[in-house]
Every structure is written in structure tokens, then in C-alpha cells.
């Protein structure tokens, strides 16, 4: 399975710190009902067995909605449970090594903060880039800010789709107009919302407007 630009319009990244009374599965389903076009399962604390079980369940859920499903960082889990792909950061496994393990048919996303990182990731087999943080974010303590000039330069330097990530919500997504991105990745704007489905619907419409400029 390969992803298209349309698949990357509204990319939902899970975060169990927002669970409240719902399970992660229920939250992801609410996001899918609201129109999320891509799901990344991001787990930093779970043991391997629990992570694997959860990944299999959410993969099946995403299949029902015909939405691509990737694992954050954990290439071994992605390979074991046959995820659609994996997303790696600059400090994780190198993109070329990930591609060698997963094969050419899987989706490979790579985080990039500079034009050099972006060009190298494309050369090593990335299918799309996640660039950020484009706004200040509390979701990732180690996220460096990326200027909108750098975001635009990255979009111009590569031929693969680019999504923006980091602190994006309804209140600021229009600031990304004209940057060249094809979508945004969000965590708290969806999973931190009181009504996940409604928040997803509203954000998707706003993102569509922002990327059409």
C-alpha cells in the first residue's frame, strides 16, 4: 500500500495521555468517523506485547475505514503485525535501513527539520515527510521549531508529499497557506478535544482550505 497526497490531508497521531474515559480504540474510531485520512500509532511507554495487540486491533479498525495505518518508530512491531508502514524521526533508524527491512511496498514517513534532511530522506526511500514543529507544541518535548520559510523551502526541494506537524489547530492552520504542504499531522487538536469527531470534521475542512491556496 502506498499513500497519496489526499491520504495525508489530516493525519492523526495517537497519544494515550488524552484518554480520559475512552479507550484509544474508541478515540481513533471517533477520529475516523470525523474524517481523519491517516493514522499513526505512537506509543512510548507500552510493553511490546500490549503494543502489538493494540496495533493489530487499530490496524483492523483503519482497514474498515480504508485509511492508511503506520507505526511510530517501532520498525519491528510494524513488520510483525504487517502495518501499512512506519514513521521514523531523525534519531531513530535510518530511512534506508527501514526501507530494507519493510520492503518497497510499505509506507515510509520520515521527520525532517532541514532541507538537507528532507532531500536525504527522499533519496533513501521516504514516501512522505513530516516537518515541524511549525508552531510551539507541548506534545513533543524534543521538537525543534521549524520556520515557515524552511517549511516552504523543504516543500520546494523534494518531490514527495510534505505534511506539517507541531502545535497545529483550528486557530492557526490558515497561517500555513501557500507553504506547499499537502496536509497536517496533529495530536492534541484531535485527541485532546472534548468531542473528537466534531473537532476532526472542523479541522479537516480548515486544512482543506489551507492546502488549496
Coordinates of C-alpha atoms in Angstrom, one line a residue:
X1 CA 0.0 0.0 0.0
X2 CA 1.3 3.4 -0.9
X3 CA -0.2 6.7 0.2
X4 CA -1.4 9.6 -1.9
X5 CA -1.4 13.3 -1.1
X6 CA -5.1 13.0 -0.3
X7 CA -4.4 10.3 2.3
X8 CA -2.1 12.8 4.1
X9 CA -4.7 15.7 4.4
X10 CA -5.5 15.1 8.1
X11 CA -3.0 12.8 9.7
X12 CA -4.0 11.8 13.3
X13 CA -1.2 10.8 15.7
X14 CA -2.3 8.9 18.8
X15 CA -1.4 9.9 22.3
X16 CA -2.8 8.0 25.3
X17 CA -2.2 10.9 27.7
X18 CA -5.6 12.2 26.4
X19 CA -7.6 9.1 27.0
X20 CA -9.9 10.1 29.8
X21 CA -12.8 7.7 30.0
X22 CA -12.4 6.3 26.5
X23 CA -10.1 3.6 25.2
X24 CA -7.6 4.5 22.5
X25 CA -9.5 2.3 20.1
X26 CA -12.7 4.3 20.7
X27 CA -10.9 7.6 20.3
X28 CA -9.3 6.5 17.0
X29 CA -12.7 5.4 15.7
X30 CA -14.2 8.8 16.6
X31 CA -11.4 10.5 14.6
X32 CA -12.0 8.1 11.7
X33 CA -15.8 8.9 11.8
X34 CA -14.8 12.6 11.7
X35 CA -12.8 12.1 8.6
X36 CA -9.2 11.5 9.6
X37 CA -7.4 10.4 6.5
X38 CA -4.3 8.7 8.1
X39 CA -3.5 7.2 11.5
X40 CA -0.1 6.8 13.2
X41 CA 0.0 4.8 16.4
X42 CA 2.5 6.4 18.7
X43 CA 3.4 4.6 21.9
X44 CA 6.4 5.4 24.0
X45 CA 5.6 3.6 27.2
X46 CA 3.8 0.3 26.4
X47 CA 5.4 -3.1 26.7
X48 CA 5.9 -4.9 23.4
X49 CA 3.1 -7.5 23.9
X50 CA 0.5 -4.8 24.7
X51 CA 1.7 -2.6 21.9
X52 CA 1.5 -5.4 19.4
X53 CA -2.1 -6.4 20.5
X54 CA -3.2 -2.8 20.3
X55 CA -1.5 -2.2 16.9
X56 CA -3.3 -5.3 15.4
X57 CA -6.7 -4.1 16.7
X58 CA -6.3 -0.5 15.4
X59 CA -4.9 -1.7 12.0
X60 CA -8.2 -3.7 11.5
X61 CA -10.2 -0.6 12.5
X62 CA -8.3 1.6 10.0
X63 CA -8.9 -1.1 7.3
X64 CA -12.6 -0.8 7.8
X65 CA -12.4 2.9 7.1
X66 CA -9.9 2.5 4.2
X67 CA -7.3 4.7 6.0
X68 CA -3.6 4.0 6.0
X69 CA -2.1 2.9 9.3
X70 CA 1.5 3.3 10.4
X71 CA 3.5 2.7 13.5
X72 CA 5.8 5.4 15.0
X73 CA 9.4 4.4 15.3
X74 CA 9.0 0.7 16.1
X75 CA 10.0 -1.0 12.9
X76 CA 9.9 -4.5 14.4
X77 CA 6.3 -4.1 15.6
X78 CA 5.3 -2.7 12.2
X79 CA 6.9 -5.7 10.5
X80 CA 5.4 -8.3 12.9
X81 CA 1.8 -7.1 12.6
X82 CA 2.0 -6.1 8.9
X83 CA 1.2 -2.4 9.4
X84 CA 0.9 -0.3 6.2
X85 CA 4.2 1.3 7.1
X86 CA 6.3 3.2 9.7
X87 CA 7.2 6.7 10.6
X88 CA 10.7 7.4 11.9
X89 CA 12.4 10.5 13.3
X90 CA 16.0 11.7 12.7
X91 CA 17.2 10.0 15.9
X92 CA 15.5 6.6 15.0
X93 CA 16.6 4.0 12.5
X94 CA 18.0 5.5 9.2
X95 CA 15.4 5.6 6.4
X96 CA 17.4 3.4 4.0
X97 CA 17.7 0.7 6.7
X98 CA 13.9 0.9 7.4
X99 CA 13.1 0.5 3.7
X100 CA 15.4 -2.5 3.6
X101 CA 13.5 -4.2 6.4
X102 CA 10.0 -3.3 5.4
X103 CA 10.3 -3.7 1.6
X104 CA 9.4 -1.4 -1.2
X105 CA 5.6 -1.7 -0.8
X106 CA 5.3 -0.3 2.6
X107 CA 4.8 3.4 3.5
X108 CA 7.8 5.1 4.9
X109 CA 7.4 8.5 6.6
X110 CA 10.4 10.5 7.9
X111 CA 10.6 13.5 10.1
X112 CA 12.8 16.4 8.8
X113 CA 13.7 19.8 10.1
X114 CA 16.1 21.0 7.4
X115 CA 16.2 20.9 3.6
X116 CA 19.3 18.7 3.8
X117 CA 17.5 16.1 6.0
X118 CA 14.5 16.2 3.6
X119 CA 16.5 15.7 0.4
X120 CA 18.4 12.8 2.0
X121 CA 15.2 11.1 3.3
X122 CA 13.7 11.3 -0.2
X123 CA 16.9 9.8 -1.6
X124 CA 16.8 7.0 1.0
X125 CA 13.3 5.9 0.1
X126 CA 10.8 8.1 2.1
X127 CA 7.3 8.3 0.7
X128 CA 6.4 11.5 2.6
X129 CA 8.0 13.9 5.1
X130 CA 6.7 15.2 8.4
X131 CA 8.1 18.7 9.0
X132 CA 8.0 20.6 12.3
X133 CA 7.4 21.7 14.9
X134 CA 5.8 24.5 12.8
X135 CA 4.2 26.1 15.9
X136 CA 5.3 25.6 19.5
X137 CA 3.9 22.3 20.9
X138 CA 3.6 20.6 24.2
X139 CA 3.1 17.1 22.8
X140 CA 6.8 16.5 21.9
X141 CA 9.3 17.8 24.4
X142 CA 12.2 17.4 22.0
X143 CA 10.6 19.1 19.0
X144 CA 12.6 21.9 17.5
X145 CA 10.8 24.8 15.9
X146 CA 10.9 25.0 12.1
X147 CA 10.3 28.4 10.4
X148 CA 7.6 28.7 7.8
X149 CA 10.4 29.8 5.4
X150 CA 12.2 26.5 6.0
X151 CA 8.9 24.6 5.6
X152 CA 8.4 26.2 2.2
X153 CA 12.0 25.5 1.2
X154 CA 11.6 21.9 2.0
X155 CA 8.4 21.6 0.0
X156 CA 10.2 23.1 -3.0
X157 CA 13.3 20.9 -2.6
X158 CA 11.5 17.5 -2.7
X159 CA 9.1 15.7 -5.0
X160 CA 7.4 13.7 -2.3
X161 CA 4.4 15.0 -0.2
X162 CA 5.2 17.1 2.9
X163 CA 2.9 17.4 5.9
X164 CA 3.4 20.0 8.7
X165 CA 3.3 18.9 12.4
X166 CA 3.6 20.7 15.7
X167 CA 1.1 22.8 17.6
X168 CA -1.4 22.9 14.7
X169 CA -5.1 23.6 15.4
X170 CA -8.1 25.4 14.1
X171 CA -6.7 28.7 15.4
X172 CA -3.6 28.7 13.3
X173 CA -3.8 26.3 10.4
X174 CA -4.5 29.1 7.9
X175 CA -1.1 30.5 8.6
X176 CA 0.3 27.5 6.7
X177 CA -1.4 28.6 3.4
X178 CA 1.0 28.8 0.4
X179 CA 3.7 26.7 2.1
X180 CA 3.3 23.8 -0.3
X181 CA 2.2 21.2 2.2
X182 CA -0.5 18.7 1.3
X183 CA -1.8 18.2 4.9
X184 CA -1.1 18.4 8.6
X185 CA -0.4 15.9 11.4
X186 CA -2.0 16.6 14.7
X187 CA -2.2 15.1 18.2
X188 CA -4.0 17.2 20.7
X189 CA -6.1 19.1 18.2
X190 CA -8.0 15.8 17.7
X191 CA -7.3 13.6 20.7
X192 CA -7.3 16.4 23.3
X193 CA -10.7 17.7 22.1
X194 CA -13.8 17.2 24.1
X195 CA -15.7 16.0 21.1
X196 CA -13.2 14.2 18.9
X197 CA -15.4 13.5 15.9
X198 CA -16.6 17.1 15.7
X199 CA -13.1 18.5 16.2
X200 CA -11.8 16.2 13.4
X201 CA -14.6 17.3 11.0
X202 CA -14.0 21.0 11.6
X203 CA -10.2 20.7 11.4
X204 CA -10.4 18.7 8.2
X205 CA -12.4 21.4 6.5
X206 CA -9.9 24.1 7.7
X207 CA -6.9 22.1 6.5
X208 CA -8.6 21.6 3.1
X209 CA -8.9 25.3 2.7
X210 CA -5.3 25.9 3.8
X211 CA -3.7 23.5 1.4
X212 CA -5.8 24.5 -1.6
X213 CA -4.3 28.0 -1.6

